[in-house]
């Protein structure tokens, strides 16, 4: 990250380390989607032992754990998408491509035909990180 960008993030009260944390969170977005779409986690079958139920031989409810994990992934995806939409209703998909998929502005400009200038896009992207910082405490 160049000093110019860090200086502008600083005006939002985001330190370099916090920015790295937020960026790392965003870079996991494709993994969150993959887990939700492909049902990466699947329940294991229960073992029936014939023994009465007790706290010492109780099995963890795999289905409940999967449901909880999926709900957490959905929350994370929703947080990123809604924050990007709030930061810029017109550019939110480009913000996600940049922040979550690490696509450069020049790629977005030449391939995805982003309809905005470099500086205006990075203003929207910085605002996205500002909003994400406030929402993800």
PDB file of C-alpha atoms in Angstrom:
ATOM      1  CA  UNK A   1       0.000   0.000   0.000  1.00  0.00           C
ATOM      2  CA  UNK A   2       1.496   3.313  -0.977  1.00  0.00           C
ATOM      3  CA  UNK A   3       1.830   6.203   1.458  1.00  0.00           C
ATOM      4  CA  UNK A   4      -0.710   8.342  -0.375  1.00  0.00           C
ATOM      5  CA  UNK A   5      -3.443   5.741   0.060  1.00  0.00           C
ATOM      6  CA  UNK A   6      -2.473   5.157   3.689  1.00  0.00           C
ATOM      7  CA  UNK A   7      -2.697   8.883   4.369  1.00  0.00           C
ATOM      8  CA  UNK A   8      -6.232   9.021   3.032  1.00  0.00           C
ATOM      9  CA  UNK A   9      -7.227   5.979   5.063  1.00  0.00           C
ATOM     10  CA  UNK A  10      -5.772   7.692   8.088  1.00  0.00           C
ATOM     11  CA  UNK A  11      -8.259  10.551   7.633  1.00  0.00           C
ATOM     12  CA  UNK A  12     -10.979   7.920   8.152  1.00  0.00           C
ATOM     13  CA  UNK A  13      -9.258   6.763  11.336  1.00  0.00           C
ATOM     14  CA  UNK A  14      -8.106   3.456   9.836  1.00  0.00           C
ATOM     15  CA  UNK A  15      -4.566   2.414  10.728  1.00  0.00           C
ATOM     16  CA  UNK A  16      -2.426   0.418   8.333  1.00  0.00           C
ATOM     17  CA  UNK A  17      -2.840  -2.698  10.492  1.00  0.00           C
ATOM     18  CA  UNK A  18      -6.625  -2.315  10.671  1.00  0.00           C
ATOM     19  CA  UNK A  19      -6.734  -1.865   6.888  1.00  0.00           C
ATOM     20  CA  UNK A  20      -4.784  -5.113   6.464  1.00  0.00           C
ATOM     21  CA  UNK A  21      -7.244  -6.857   8.788  1.00  0.00           C
ATOM     22  CA  UNK A  22     -10.263  -5.562   6.856  1.00  0.00           C
ATOM     23  CA  UNK A  23      -8.652  -6.378   3.518  1.00  0.00           C
ATOM     24  CA  UNK A  24      -7.864  -9.906   4.746  1.00  0.00           C
ATOM     25  CA  UNK A  25     -11.499 -10.315   5.768  1.00  0.00           C
ATOM     26  CA  UNK A  26     -12.643  -9.178   2.316  1.00  0.00           C
ATOM     27  CA  UNK A  27     -10.217 -11.520   0.582  1.00  0.00           C
ATOM     28  CA  UNK A  28     -12.005 -14.430   2.294  1.00  0.00           C
ATOM     29  CA  UNK A  29     -15.281 -13.453   0.558  1.00  0.00           C
ATOM     30  CA  UNK A  30     -14.786 -15.982  -2.293  1.00  0.00           C
ATOM     31  CA  UNK A  31     -14.220 -18.709   0.314  1.00  0.00           C
ATOM     32  CA  UNK A  32     -17.407 -17.721   2.147  1.00  0.00           C
ATOM     33  CA  UNK A  33     -19.368 -17.955  -1.111  1.00  0.00           C
ATOM     34  CA  UNK A  34     -17.740 -21.261  -2.050  1.00  0.00           C
ATOM     35  CA  UNK A  35     -18.682 -22.764   1.289  1.00  0.00           C
ATOM     36  CA  UNK A  36     -22.271 -21.582   0.948  1.00  0.00           C
ATOM     37  CA  UNK A  37     -22.680 -22.705  -2.674  1.00  0.00           C
ATOM     38  CA  UNK A  38     -20.970 -26.064  -2.547  1.00  0.00           C
ATOM     39  CA  UNK A  39     -22.063 -27.309   0.851  1.00  0.00           C
ATOM     40  CA  UNK A  40     -18.415 -27.960   1.704  1.00  0.00           C
ATOM     41  CA  UNK A  41     -19.469 -29.099   5.140  1.00  0.00           C
ATOM     42  CA  UNK A  42     -21.737 -32.116   5.344  1.00  0.00           C
ATOM     43  CA  UNK A  43     -23.064 -33.882   8.401  1.00  0.00           C
ATOM     44  CA  UNK A  44     -21.507 -37.123   9.514  1.00  0.00           C
ATOM     45  CA  UNK A  45     -23.748 -40.054  10.312  1.00  0.00           C
ATOM     46  CA  UNK A  46     -24.491 -40.708  13.934  1.00  0.00           C
ATOM     47  CA  UNK A  47     -23.075 -43.793  15.527  1.00  0.00           C
ATOM     48  CA  UNK A  48     -25.693 -45.831  17.360  1.00  0.00           C
ATOM     49  CA  UNK A  49     -24.033 -47.615  20.216  1.00  0.00           C
ATOM     50  CA  UNK A  50     -27.070 -48.988  21.998  1.00  0.00           C
ATOM     51  CA  UNK A  51     -25.935 -47.186  25.126  1.00  0.00           C
ATOM     52  CA  UNK A  52     -28.310 -44.821  26.903  1.00  0.00           C
ATOM     53  CA  UNK A  53     -27.833 -41.103  26.301  1.00  0.00           C
ATOM     54  CA  UNK A  54     -25.578 -39.410  28.811  1.00  0.00           C
ATOM     55  CA  UNK A  55     -23.378 -36.347  28.907  1.00  0.00           C
ATOM     56  CA  UNK A  56     -20.262 -38.485  28.680  1.00  0.00           C
ATOM     57  CA  UNK A  57     -21.266 -40.230  25.423  1.00  0.00           C
ATOM     58  CA  UNK A  58     -23.327 -37.406  23.889  1.00  0.00           C
ATOM     59  CA  UNK A  59     -22.550 -36.682  20.240  1.00  0.00           C
ATOM     60  CA  UNK A  60     -22.279 -33.158  18.974  1.00  0.00           C
ATOM     61  CA  UNK A  61     -25.236 -32.265  16.792  1.00  0.00           C
ATOM     62  CA  UNK A  62     -23.477 -32.007  13.416  1.00  0.00           C
ATOM     63  CA  UNK A  63     -26.525 -30.624  11.602  1.00  0.00           C
ATOM     64  CA  UNK A  64     -26.889 -27.792  14.106  1.00  0.00           C
ATOM     65  CA  UNK A  65     -23.179 -26.984  13.815  1.00  0.00           C
ATOM     66  CA  UNK A  66     -23.475 -26.840  10.013  1.00  0.00           C
ATOM     67  CA  UNK A  67     -26.513 -24.563  10.254  1.00  0.00           C
ATOM     68  CA  UNK A  68     -24.649 -22.248  12.619  1.00  0.00           C
ATOM     69  CA  UNK A  69     -21.580 -22.189  10.349  1.00  0.00           C
ATOM     70  CA  UNK A  70     -23.714 -21.466   7.268  1.00  0.00           C
ATOM     71  CA  UNK A  71     -25.481 -18.644   9.109  1.00  0.00           C
ATOM     72  CA  UNK A  72     -22.100 -17.150  10.007  1.00  0.00           C
ATOM     73  CA  UNK A  73     -20.931 -17.363   6.374  1.00  0.00           C
ATOM     74  CA  UNK A  74     -24.181 -15.768   5.168  1.00  0.00           C
ATOM     75  CA  UNK A  75     -23.723 -12.941   7.692  1.00  0.00           C
ATOM     76  CA  UNK A  76     -20.194 -12.259   6.467  1.00  0.00           C
ATOM     77  CA  UNK A  77     -21.240 -12.243   2.797  1.00  0.00           C
ATOM     78  CA  UNK A  78     -24.179  -9.976   3.583  1.00  0.00           C
ATOM     79  CA  UNK A  79     -21.930  -7.609   5.573  1.00  0.00           C
ATOM     80  CA  UNK A  80     -19.511  -7.193   2.670  1.00  0.00           C
ATOM     81  CA  UNK A  81     -22.189  -6.863  -0.014  1.00  0.00           C
ATOM     82  CA  UNK A  82     -24.413  -4.446   1.910  1.00  0.00           C
ATOM     83  CA  UNK A  83     -21.433  -2.297   2.905  1.00  0.00           C
ATOM     84  CA  UNK A  84     -20.268  -2.113  -0.725  1.00  0.00           C
ATOM     85  CA  UNK A  85     -23.804  -1.197  -1.835  1.00  0.00           C
ATOM     86  CA  UNK A  86     -24.000   1.542   0.779  1.00  0.00           C
ATOM     87  CA  UNK A  87     -20.555   2.879  -0.160  1.00  0.00           C
ATOM     88  CA  UNK A  88     -21.585   3.181  -3.804  1.00  0.00           C
ATOM     89  CA  UNK A  89     -24.868   1.821  -5.184  1.00  0.00           C
ATOM     90  CA  UNK A  90     -23.513   2.163  -8.741  1.00  0.00           C
ATOM     91  CA  UNK A  91     -20.039   0.729  -8.160  1.00  0.00           C
ATOM     92  CA  UNK A  92     -20.565  -1.889  -5.464  1.00  0.00           C
ATOM     93  CA  UNK A  93     -19.803  -4.834  -7.755  1.00  0.00           C
ATOM     94  CA  UNK A  94     -16.519  -3.215  -8.828  1.00  0.00           C
ATOM     95  CA  UNK A  95     -15.637  -2.539  -5.196  1.00  0.00           C
ATOM     96  CA  UNK A  96     -16.157  -6.231  -4.411  1.00  0.00           C
ATOM     97  CA  UNK A  97     -14.057  -7.263  -7.414  1.00  0.00           C
ATOM     98  CA  UNK A  98     -11.276  -4.951  -6.263  1.00  0.00           C
ATOM     99  CA  UNK A  99     -11.369  -5.527  -2.502  1.00  0.00           C
ATOM    100  CA  UNK A 100     -12.358  -9.203  -2.435  1.00  0.00           C
ATOM    101  CA  UNK A 101     -10.921 -10.631  -5.655  1.00  0.00           C
ATOM    102  CA  UNK A 102      -7.875  -8.320  -5.797  1.00  0.00           C
ATOM    103  CA  UNK A 103      -8.622  -7.183  -9.353  1.00  0.00           C
ATOM    104  CA  UNK A 104      -6.698  -4.057 -10.249  1.00  0.00           C
ATOM    105  CA  UNK A 105      -8.335  -0.848 -11.381  1.00  0.00           C
ATOM    106  CA  UNK A 106      -6.674  -1.247 -14.769  1.00  0.00           C
ATOM    107  CA  UNK A 107      -8.196  -4.699 -15.173  1.00  0.00           C
ATOM    108  CA  UNK A 108     -11.596  -3.327 -14.157  1.00  0.00           C
ATOM    109  CA  UNK A 109     -11.121  -0.469 -16.611  1.00  0.00           C
ATOM    110  CA  UNK A 110     -10.069  -2.576 -19.592  1.00  0.00           C
ATOM    111  CA  UNK A 111     -12.093  -5.770 -19.102  1.00  0.00           C
ATOM    112  CA  UNK A 112     -15.061  -4.836 -16.895  1.00  0.00           C
ATOM    113  CA  UNK A 113     -15.279  -1.304 -18.341  1.00  0.00           C
ATOM    114  CA  UNK A 114     -15.645   0.500 -15.028  1.00  0.00           C
ATOM    115  CA  UNK A 115     -17.458   3.807 -15.726  1.00  0.00           C
ATOM    116  CA  UNK A 116     -15.425   6.033 -13.410  1.00  0.00           C
ATOM    117  CA  UNK A 117     -11.947   7.513 -12.978  1.00  0.00           C
ATOM    118  CA  UNK A 118      -9.153   5.997 -10.926  1.00  0.00           C
ATOM    119  CA  UNK A 119      -9.313   8.590  -8.148  1.00  0.00           C
ATOM    120  CA  UNK A 120     -13.113   8.546  -7.931  1.00  0.00           C
ATOM    121  CA  UNK A 121     -13.109   4.739  -7.726  1.00  0.00           C
ATOM    122  CA  UNK A 122     -10.528   4.675  -4.947  1.00  0.00           C
ATOM    123  CA  UNK A 123     -12.497   7.328  -3.054  1.00  0.00           C
ATOM    124  CA  UNK A 124     -15.503   4.970  -3.141  1.00  0.00           C
ATOM    125  CA  UNK A 125     -13.293   2.000  -2.205  1.00  0.00           C
ATOM    126  CA  UNK A 126     -11.800   3.863   0.768  1.00  0.00           C
ATOM    127  CA  UNK A 127     -15.302   4.848   1.878  1.00  0.00           C
ATOM    128  CA  UNK A 128     -16.238   1.155   1.679  1.00  0.00           C
ATOM    129  CA  UNK A 129     -13.372   0.282   4.049  1.00  0.00           C
ATOM    130  CA  UNK A 130     -14.430   3.121   6.347  1.00  0.00           C
ATOM    131  CA  UNK A 131     -17.989   1.755   6.531  1.00  0.00           C
ATOM    132  CA  UNK A 132     -16.726  -1.808   6.938  1.00  0.00           C
ATOM    133  CA  UNK A 133     -14.485  -0.662   9.778  1.00  0.00           C
ATOM    134  CA  UNK A 134     -17.492   0.856  11.567  1.00  0.00           C
ATOM    135  CA  UNK A 135     -19.681  -2.226  11.047  1.00  0.00           C
ATOM    136  CA  UNK A 136     -17.076  -4.853  11.847  1.00  0.00           C
ATOM    137  CA  UNK A 137     -15.960  -4.084  15.367  1.00  0.00           C
TER     138      UNK A 137
END
